[in-house]
Amino acid sequence: MNKVILLDKRPVGKPTLDDFKFIEEENPVAAEGQVLLKTLFVSVDPYLRGRMSSGKSYVPPFKLNEPIQSGLIAEVMESRNPDFKVGDYVSARLDWKEFQVSDGKDLIKVDGNAASLSAYLGILGMTGLTAFLGLTEIGKPKTGETLVVSGAAGAVGSVVGQIGKILGCKVVGIAGSEEKMTILTSKFGFDATVNYKTSTDLKTDIKNAAHDGVDIYFDNVGGVVSDAVLVNINQFARVPVCGAISLYNDTELAQGPRIQPILVKNSVLMQGFIVSNYAAKFPQAIKQLTTWLNEGKLTYTETIVNGFDHIPQAFIDLFEGKNEGKMIVKI
Ligand SMILES: NC(=O)c1ccc[n+]([C@@H]2O[C@H](COP(=O)([O-])OP(=O)(O)OC[C@H]3O[C@@H](n4cnc5c(N)ncnc54)[C@H](OP(=O)(O)O)[C@@H]3O)[C@@H](O)[C@H]2O)c1
């Protein structure tokens, strides 16, 4: 029998295991024109929390009692589609199922010899693209500028910081544990770090870490961390707003400081974005990320959780900061 994970309830506040339902169904069979796929790696991502709510967003909400979908790497086990052969590896947004069929339309072939398969869910996939395009298209870094990144030890943040260094910035990372502070400086080359969980005065700690103020703030978390960064912002700074994970489980609209005076006084550009806004630039961006990886200028880390049954818990753990780099479930 084939295992499937459905959305059972819309989470209220932080998601719990009770919001998900495991079922078993008959094993699928590929019809003419289809391929049979076996799931190998599953990406769990903070944005899935938004799709679990019923509110309108840039992607439609998941339906109750239907499989959850996310980025997957799968292997073609049987092919009745001339574009695919048995043993091909593909990447796509697919259902949380051990096996499923596809007509091949949205499948992207990936090369398991060019990079590890899981990398196509991270540094060479959605999160790597988000880091590169958000930083270069909106952040527009210049040599000598100071870049501050929140969610710095995560999938997007760790890549943003490294690209900032490649492009000649001084880079400050904000994250939530001492272990993450160490990895940011020792593995990813950040110049300074701030632990937002232990800091008793975030504004001052960010001011001291940045020295000359903040020219670019790549915002992954929103909330009080971002409030503390924005009071340290420099004239003509740019703020790519990538995500706001600290607010995703809120049940009421959070109140924060009114930031308009800060933006006006300092002529700051603040812009939200969705990585798909830059879809036309994906091939070029992947080429650049691959080059930097091969040259050893970029590196990455992954938190791999083993087992299909652990997908929901791995997703929930994102909100506890249990991952370093990309959170991935290996099936
Ligand atoms: N705009 C786009 O197209 C796009 C694309 C991909 C991702 N995103 C967004 O980018 C952000 C990062 O995504 P990711 O995939 O790279 O996830 P991630 O950073 O790998 O994982 C989430 C991290 O968020 C931190 N976190 C959790 N709760 C927090 C809180 N209350 N306050 C501050 N930090 C908190 C945790 O690290 P700590 O230990 O440091 O707390 C956790 O490890 C998310 O907001 C996501 O929605 C946007």
GROMACS .gro file of C-alpha atoms and ligand atoms in nm:
model
  379
    1MET     CA    1   0.000   0.000   0.000
    2ASN     CA    2   0.103   0.360  -0.068
    3LYS     CA    3   0.144   0.607   0.220
    4VAL     CA    4  -0.006   0.956   0.183
    5ILE     CA    5  -0.015   1.260   0.415
    6LEU     CA    6  -0.326   1.480   0.408
    7LEU     CA    7  -0.406   1.813   0.570
    8ASP     CA    8  -0.660   1.713   0.834
    9LYS     CA    9  -0.718   2.048   1.009
   10ARG     CA   10  -0.616   2.405   0.944
   11PRO     CA   11  -0.355   2.483   1.215
   12VAL     CA   12  -0.444   2.746   1.471
   13GLY     CA   13  -0.118   2.905   1.586
   14LYS     CA   14   0.179   2.671   1.567
   15PRO     CA   15   0.107   2.357   1.361
   16THR     CA   16   0.085   2.027   1.552
   17LEU     CA   17   0.098   1.663   1.441
   18ASP     CA   18  -0.277   1.652   1.495
   19ASP     CA   19  -0.325   1.879   1.192
   20PHE     CA   20  -0.201   1.601   0.960
   21LYS     CA   21  -0.354   1.266   0.869
   22PHE     CA   22  -0.173   0.956   0.739
   23ILE     CA   23  -0.368   0.727   0.508
   24GLU     CA   24  -0.286   0.432   0.284
   25GLU     CA   25  -0.415   0.391  -0.070
   26GLU     CA   26  -0.371   0.140  -0.351
   27ASN     CA   27  -0.032   0.167  -0.523
   28PRO     CA   28  -0.070   0.389  -0.831
   29VAL     CA   29  -0.015   0.253  -1.182
   30ALA     CA   30   0.120   0.462  -1.472
   31ALA     CA   31  -0.127   0.498  -1.760
   32GLU     CA   32  -0.025   0.576  -2.120
   33GLY     CA   33   0.170   0.906  -2.122
   34GLN     CA   34   0.248   0.887  -1.749
   35VAL     CA   35   0.546   0.801  -1.532
   36LEU     CA   36   0.544   0.627  -1.193
   37LEU     CA   37   0.753   0.824  -0.941
   38LYS     CA   38   0.911   0.712  -0.616
   39THR     CA   39   0.972   0.995  -0.367
   40LEU     CA   40   1.335   1.021  -0.254
   41PHE     CA   41   1.364   1.363  -0.084
   42VAL     CA   42   1.096   1.602   0.044
   43SER     CA   43   1.149   1.973   0.106
   44VAL     CA   44   0.967   2.120   0.405
   45ASP     CA   45   0.943   2.499   0.391
   46PRO     CA   46   0.803   2.778   0.610
   47TYR     CA   47   0.575   2.904   0.328
   48LEU     CA   48   0.370   2.582   0.352
   49ARG     CA   49   0.228   2.723   0.678
   50GLY     CA   50   0.056   2.996   0.474
   51ARG     CA   51  -0.099   2.737   0.242
   52MET     CA   52  -0.242   2.552   0.543
   53SER     CA   53  -0.456   2.857   0.630
   54SER     CA   54  -0.764   2.942   0.430
   55GLY     CA   55  -0.667   3.304   0.361
   56LYS     CA   56  -0.590   3.436   0.013
   57SER     CA   57  -0.220   3.438  -0.080
   58TYR     CA   58   0.005   3.411  -0.383
   59VAL     CA   59  -0.063   3.034  -0.399
   60PRO     CA   60  -0.404   2.880  -0.329
   61PRO     CA   61  -0.456   2.719   0.015
   62PHE     CA   62  -0.429   2.342   0.053
   63LYS     CA   63  -0.767   2.173   0.064
   64LEU     CA   64  -0.865   1.979   0.374
   65ASN     CA   65  -0.843   1.601   0.333
   66GLU     CA   66  -0.618   1.634   0.031
   67PRO     CA   67  -0.244   1.558   0.009
   68ILE     CA   68  -0.003   1.833   0.102
   69GLN     CA   69   0.241   1.929  -0.171
   70SER     CA   70   0.596   2.060  -0.161
   71GLY     CA   71   0.920   2.042  -0.357
   72LEU     CA   72   1.024   1.679  -0.409
   73ILE     CA   73   1.300   1.483  -0.573
   74ALA     CA   74   1.171   1.157  -0.719
   75GLU     CA   75   1.297   0.867  -0.928
   76VAL     CA   76   1.118   0.740  -1.237
   77MET     CA   77   1.032   0.375  -1.162
   78GLU     CA   78   0.824   0.308  -1.474
   79SER     CA   79   0.779   0.520  -1.785
   80ARG     CA   80   0.499   0.528  -2.038
   81ASN     CA   81   0.605   0.877  -2.144
   82PRO     CA   82   0.870   0.909  -2.418
   83ASP     CA   83   1.035   1.209  -2.245
   84PHE     CA   84   1.141   1.004  -1.941
   85LYS     CA   85   1.320   0.677  -1.884
   86VAL     CA   86   1.342   0.449  -1.582
   87GLY     CA   87   1.609   0.577  -1.345
   88ASP     CA   88   1.569   0.946  -1.434
   89TYR     CA   89   1.563   1.179  -1.135
   90VAL     CA   90   1.314   1.466  -1.138
   91SER     CA   91   1.227   1.767  -0.926
   92ALA     CA   92   0.876   1.915  -0.899
   93ARG     CA   93   0.609   2.034  -0.662
   94LEU     CA   94   0.434   1.706  -0.587
   95ASP     CA   95   0.215   1.534  -0.328
   96TRP     CA   96   0.339   1.400   0.004
   97LYS     CA   97   0.306   1.040  -0.119
   98GLU     CA   98   0.562   0.758  -0.130
   99PHE     CA   99   0.464   0.682  -0.492
  100GLN     CA  100   0.261   0.885  -0.742
  101VAL     CA  101   0.203   0.916  -1.115
  102SER     CA  102   0.261   1.222  -1.330
  103ASP     CA  103   0.201   1.318  -1.692
  104GLY     CA  104   0.552   1.466  -1.686
  105LYS     CA  105   0.436   1.821  -1.765
  106ASP     CA  106   0.585   1.997  -1.463
  107LEU     CA  107   0.876   1.762  -1.398
  108ILE     CA  108   1.229   1.900  -1.425
  109LYS     CA  109   1.504   1.643  -1.482
  110VAL     CA  110   1.797   1.676  -1.241
  111ASP     CA  111   2.147   1.534  -1.277
  112GLY     CA  112   2.249   1.324  -0.977
  113ASN     CA  113   2.610   1.326  -1.099
  114ALA     CA  114   2.643   1.706  -1.119
  115ALA     CA  115   2.533   1.765  -0.758
  116SER     CA  116   2.382   1.568  -0.472
  117LEU     CA  117   2.011   1.514  -0.540
  118SER     CA  118   1.899   1.699  -0.225
  119ALA     CA  119   2.090   2.010  -0.338
  120TYR     CA  120   1.818   2.063  -0.601
  121LEU     CA  121   1.576   2.134  -0.314
  122GLY     CA  122   1.814   2.383  -0.154
  123ILE     CA  123   2.112   2.566  -0.290
  124LEU     CA  124   2.037   2.470  -0.653
  125GLY     CA  125   1.661   2.492  -0.601
  126MET     CA  126   1.401   2.728  -0.464
  127THR     CA  127   1.591   2.852  -0.158
  128GLY     CA  128   1.919   2.914  -0.343
  129LEU     CA  129   1.731   3.105  -0.613
  130THR     CA  130   1.547   3.309  -0.350
  131ALA     CA  131   1.874   3.405  -0.184
  132PHE     CA  132   2.052   3.500  -0.508
  133LEU     CA  133   1.766   3.684  -0.677
  134GLY     CA  134   1.631   3.861  -0.368
  135LEU     CA  135   1.976   3.987  -0.280
  136THR     CA  136   2.095   4.088  -0.626
  137GLU     CA  137   1.767   4.219  -0.772
  138ILE     CA  138   1.647   4.417  -0.468
  139GLY     CA  139   1.943   4.433  -0.229
  140LYS     CA  140   2.183   4.538  -0.508
  141PRO     CA  141   2.494   4.493  -0.294
  142LYS     CA  142   2.801   4.710  -0.351
  143THR     CA  143   3.153   4.639  -0.231
  144GLY     CA  144   3.216   4.768   0.119
  145GLU     CA  145   2.851   4.784   0.221
  146THR     CA  146   2.713   4.617   0.535
  147LEU     CA  147   2.456   4.343   0.481
  148VAL     CA  148   2.250   4.215   0.773
  149VAL     CA  149   2.062   3.885   0.728
  150SER     CA  150   1.797   3.747   0.965
  151GLY     CA  151   1.721   3.375   0.970
  152ALA     CA  152   2.088   3.366   0.881
  153ALA     CA  153   2.162   3.000   0.952
  154GLY     CA  154   1.865   2.872   0.751
  155ALA     CA  155   1.840   2.759   0.390
  156VAL     CA  156   1.794   3.106   0.239
  157GLY     CA  157   1.988   3.310   0.496
  158SER     CA  158   2.308   3.104   0.487
  159VAL     CA  159   2.327   3.147   0.109
  160VAL     CA  160   2.244   3.520   0.120
  161GLY     CA  161   2.532   3.581   0.361
  162GLN     CA  162   2.782   3.390   0.150
  163ILE     CA  163   2.679   3.571  -0.169
  164GLY     CA  164   2.711   3.898   0.021
  165LYS     CA  165   3.072   3.804   0.104
  166ILE     CA  166   3.145   3.704  -0.258
  167LEU     CA  167   3.015   4.046  -0.368
  168GLY     CA  168   3.239   4.229  -0.119
  169CYS     CA  169   3.003   4.314   0.167
  170LYS     CA  170   3.058   4.299   0.538
  171VAL     CA  171   2.799   4.045   0.655
  172VAL     CA  172   2.620   4.021   0.990
  173GLY     CA  173   2.395   3.722   1.062
  174ILE     CA  174   2.112   3.704   1.314
  175ALA     CA  175   2.004   3.358   1.434
  176GLY     CA  176   1.883   3.171   1.738
  177SER     CA  177   2.157   2.954   1.894
  178GLU     CA  178   2.525   2.959   1.985
  179GLU     CA  179   2.583   2.659   1.757
  180LYS     CA  180   2.438   2.864   1.471
  181MET     CA  181   2.664   3.161   1.559
  182THR     CA  182   2.965   2.931   1.524
  183ILE     CA  183   2.859   2.780   1.193
  184LEU     CA  184   2.787   3.127   1.049
  185THR     CA  185   3.140   3.251   1.108
  186SER     CA  186   3.337   2.927   1.069
  187LYS     CA  187   3.159   2.761   0.776
  188PHE     CA  188   2.984   3.045   0.594
  189GLY     CA  189   3.235   3.328   0.649
  190PHE     CA  190   3.002   3.580   0.815
  191ASP     CA  191   3.193   3.867   0.980
  192ALA     CA  192   2.973   3.898   1.289
  193THR     CA  193   2.665   3.743   1.445
  194VAL     CA  194   2.386   3.829   1.687
  195ASN     CA  195   2.191   3.568   1.884
  196TYR     CA  196   1.840   3.713   1.899
  197LYS     CA  197   1.731   3.460   2.161
  198THR     CA  198   1.995   3.552   2.420
  199SER     CA  199   2.041   3.923   2.341
  200THR     CA  200   1.904   4.154   2.608
  201ASP     CA  201   1.935   4.460   2.384
  202LEU     CA  202   1.894   4.364   2.018
  203LYS     CA  203   1.913   4.722   1.883
  204THR     CA  204   2.251   4.782   2.049
  205ASP     CA  205   2.390   4.438   1.966
  206ILE     CA  206   2.301   4.487   1.597
  207LYS     CA  207   2.446   4.840   1.606
  208ASN     CA  208   2.773   4.708   1.750
  209ALA     CA  209   2.792   4.415   1.508
  210ALA     CA  210   2.726   4.635   1.203
  211HIS     CA  211   2.957   4.922   1.321
  212ASP     CA  212   2.869   5.168   1.043
  213GLY     CA  213   2.496   5.096   1.018
  214VAL     CA  214   2.304   4.869   0.782
  215ASP     CA  215   2.308   4.924   0.405
  216ILE     CA  216   2.111   4.612   0.312
  217TYR     CA  217   1.877   4.417   0.539
  218PHE     CA  218   1.769   4.080   0.395
  219ASP     CA  219   1.464   4.003   0.607
  220ASN     CA  220   1.359   3.640   0.656
  221VAL     CA  221   1.183   3.669   0.990
  222GLY     CA  222   1.001   4.002   1.044
  223GLY     CA  223   0.874   4.094   1.392
  224VAL     CA  224   1.093   4.220   1.676
  225VAL     CA  225   1.419   4.118   1.507
  226SER     CA  226   1.339   4.334   1.206
  227ASP     CA  227   1.224   4.622   1.427
  228ALA     CA  228   1.569   4.621   1.588
  229VAL     CA  229   1.751   4.612   1.253
  230LEU     CA  230   1.548   4.894   1.099
  231VAL     CA  231   1.646   5.146   1.368
  232ASN     CA  232   2.007   5.091   1.255
  233ILE     CA  233   1.938   5.143   0.886
  234ASN     CA  234   2.157   5.373   0.673
  235GLN     CA  235   2.064   5.631   0.414
  236PHE     CA  236   1.965   5.476   0.079
  237ALA     CA  237   1.952   5.126   0.232
  238ARG     CA  238   1.764   4.845   0.057
  239VAL     CA  239   1.544   4.593   0.240
  240PRO     CA  240   1.443   4.280   0.044
  241VAL     CA  241   1.153   4.137   0.246
  242CYS     CA  242   1.178   3.765   0.181
  243GLY     CA  243   0.971   3.622   0.465
  244ALA     CA  244   0.834   3.678   0.814
  245ILE     CA  245   0.851   3.339   0.986
  246SER     CA  246   0.822   3.496   1.333
  247LEU     CA  247   0.468   3.604   1.242
  248TYR     CA  248   0.339   3.303   1.043
  249ASN     CA  249   0.171   3.137   1.344
  250ASP     CA  250   0.015   3.457   1.481
  251THR     CA  251  -0.360   3.445   1.519
  252GLU     CA  252  -0.395   3.824   1.533
  253LEU     CA  253  -0.232   4.095   1.325
  254ALA     CA  254   0.085   4.195   1.512
  255GLN     CA  255   0.139   4.559   1.607
  256GLY     CA  256   0.490   4.695   1.569
  257PRO     CA  257   0.670   5.027   1.551
  258ARG     CA  258   0.555   5.251   1.267
  259ILE     CA  259   0.845   5.228   1.024
  260GLN     CA  260   0.745   5.499   0.774
  261PRO     CA  261   0.950   5.777   0.943
  262ILE     CA  262   1.259   5.554   0.933
  263LEU     CA  263   1.206   5.483   0.563
  264VAL     CA  264   1.144   5.849   0.477
  265LYS     CA  265   1.427   5.994   0.685
  266ASN     CA  266   1.678   5.753   0.535
  267SER     CA  267   1.538   5.719   0.180
  268VAL     CA  268   1.513   5.343   0.230
  269LEU     CA  269   1.375   5.105  -0.032
  270MET     CA  270   1.179   4.815   0.122
  271GLN     CA  271   1.035   4.558  -0.116
  272GLY     CA  272   0.865   4.225  -0.066
  273PHE     CA  273   0.912   3.959  -0.330
  274ILE     CA  274   0.824   3.605  -0.430
  275VAL     CA  275   1.104   3.414  -0.598
  276SER     CA  276   0.878   3.326  -0.892
  277ASN     CA  277   0.866   3.699  -0.981
  278TYR     CA  278   1.211   3.634  -1.128
  279ALA     CA  279   1.134   3.303  -1.306
  280ALA     CA  280   1.284   3.433  -1.630
  281LYS     CA  281   1.619   3.467  -1.451
  282PHE     CA  282   1.625   3.115  -1.299
  283PRO     CA  283   1.852   2.951  -1.562
  284GLN     CA  284   2.109   3.230  -1.534
  285ALA     CA  285   2.091   3.224  -1.153
  286ILE     CA  286   2.135   2.844  -1.135
  287LYS     CA  287   2.436   2.875  -1.364
  288GLN     CA  288   2.595   3.132  -1.132
  289LEU     CA  289   2.518   2.933  -0.815
  290THR     CA  290   2.662   2.617  -0.974
  291THR     CA  291   2.979   2.802  -1.077
  292TRP     CA  292   3.031   2.939  -0.726
  293LEU     CA  293   2.966   2.593  -0.578
  294ASN     CA  294   3.218   2.430  -0.813
  295GLU     CA  295   3.474   2.703  -0.740
  296GLY     CA  296   3.433   2.639  -0.367
  297LYS     CA  297   3.310   2.997  -0.309
  298LEU     CA  298   2.971   2.875  -0.190
  299THR     CA  299   2.893   2.590   0.043
  300TYR     CA  300   2.577   2.463   0.208
  301THR     CA  301   2.449   2.259   0.494
  302GLU     CA  302   2.141   2.044   0.527
  303THR     CA  303   1.945   1.898   0.815
  304ILE     CA  304   1.832   1.558   0.692
  305VAL     CA  305   1.548   1.385   0.873
  306ASN     CA  306   1.493   1.019   0.782
  307GLY     CA  307   1.158   0.860   0.703
  308PHE     CA  308   0.831   0.948   0.527
  309ASP     CA  309   0.641   0.941   0.858
  310HIS     CA  310   0.856   1.225   0.993
  311ILE     CA  311   0.766   1.483   0.725
  312PRO     CA  312   0.509   1.671   0.940
  313GLN     CA  313   0.742   1.686   1.243
  314ALA     CA  314   1.030   1.813   1.028
  315PHE     CA  315   0.799   2.090   0.902
  316ILE     CA  316   0.692   2.180   1.258
  317ASP     CA  317   1.056   2.186   1.370
  318LEU     CA  318   1.128   2.477   1.132
  319PHE     CA  319   0.938   2.699   1.376
  320GLU     CA  320   1.161   2.579   1.661
  321GLY     CA  321   1.480   2.651   1.468
  322LYS     CA  322   1.583   2.284   1.478
  323ASN     CA  323   1.740   2.303   1.131
  324GLU     CA  324   2.076   2.432   1.016
  325GLY     CA  325   2.060   2.509   0.645
  326LYS     CA  326   1.797   2.334   0.436
  327MET     CA  327   1.551   2.106   0.617
  328ILE     CA  328   1.499   1.794   0.405
  329VAL     CA  329   1.330   1.461   0.466
  330LYS     CA  330   1.494   1.158   0.310
  331ILE     CA  331   1.250   0.881   0.230
  332LIG     N1  332   0.985   3.518  -0.085
  332LIG     C1  333   1.010   3.396  -0.130
  332LIG     O1  334   0.993   3.364  -0.247
  332LIG     C2  335   1.063   3.295  -0.032
  332LIG     C3  336   1.119   3.175  -0.074
  332LIG     C4  337   1.171   3.087   0.022
  332LIG     C5  338   1.165   3.121   0.156
  332LIG     N2  339   1.106   3.238   0.193
  332LIG     C6  340   1.100   3.279   0.333
  332LIG     O2  341   1.234   3.294   0.378
  332LIG     C7  342   1.241   3.264   0.516
  332LIG     C8  343   1.345   3.155   0.539
  332LIG     O3  344   1.303   3.037   0.474
  332LIG     P1  345   1.396   2.907   0.473
  332LIG     O4  346   1.336   2.810   0.381
  332LIG     O5  347   1.536   2.950   0.451
  332LIG     O6  348   1.377   2.854   0.623
  332LIG     P2  349   1.493   2.829   0.726
  332LIG     O7  350   1.553   2.964   0.757
  332LIG     O8  351   1.582   2.723   0.674
  332LIG     O9  352   1.419   2.771   0.853
  332LIG     C9  353   1.342   2.851   0.935
  332LIG    C10  354   1.429   2.920   1.044
  332LIG    O10  355   1.357   3.033   1.091
  332LIG    C11  356   1.401   3.065   1.220
  332LIG     N3  357   1.286   3.100   1.303
  332LIG    C12  358   1.181   3.022   1.338
  332LIG     N4  359   1.096   3.091   1.417
  332LIG    C13  360   1.150   3.216   1.432
  332LIG    C14  361   1.111   3.332   1.504
  332LIG     N5  362   0.997   3.335   1.575
  332LIG     N6  363   1.190   3.441   1.498
  332LIG    C15  364   1.304   3.440   1.427
  332LIG     N7  365   1.348   3.333   1.357
  332LIG    C16  366   1.271   3.223   1.359
  332LIG    C17  367   1.468   2.939   1.278
  332LIG    O11  368   1.605   2.966   1.300
  332LIG     P3  369   1.658   3.030   1.440
  332LIG    O12  370   1.719   2.918   1.516
  332LIG    O13  371   1.756   3.131   1.394
  332LIG    O14  372   1.539   3.086   1.511
  332LIG    C18  373   1.452   2.834   1.167
  332LIG    O15  374   1.562   2.749   1.156
  332LIG    C19  375   1.100   3.222   0.559
  332LIG    O16  376   1.035   3.335   0.615
  332LIG    C20  377   1.035   3.181   0.429
  332LIG    O17  378   0.896   3.193   0.432
  332LIG    C21  379   1.054   3.325   0.102
   0.00000   0.00000   0.00000
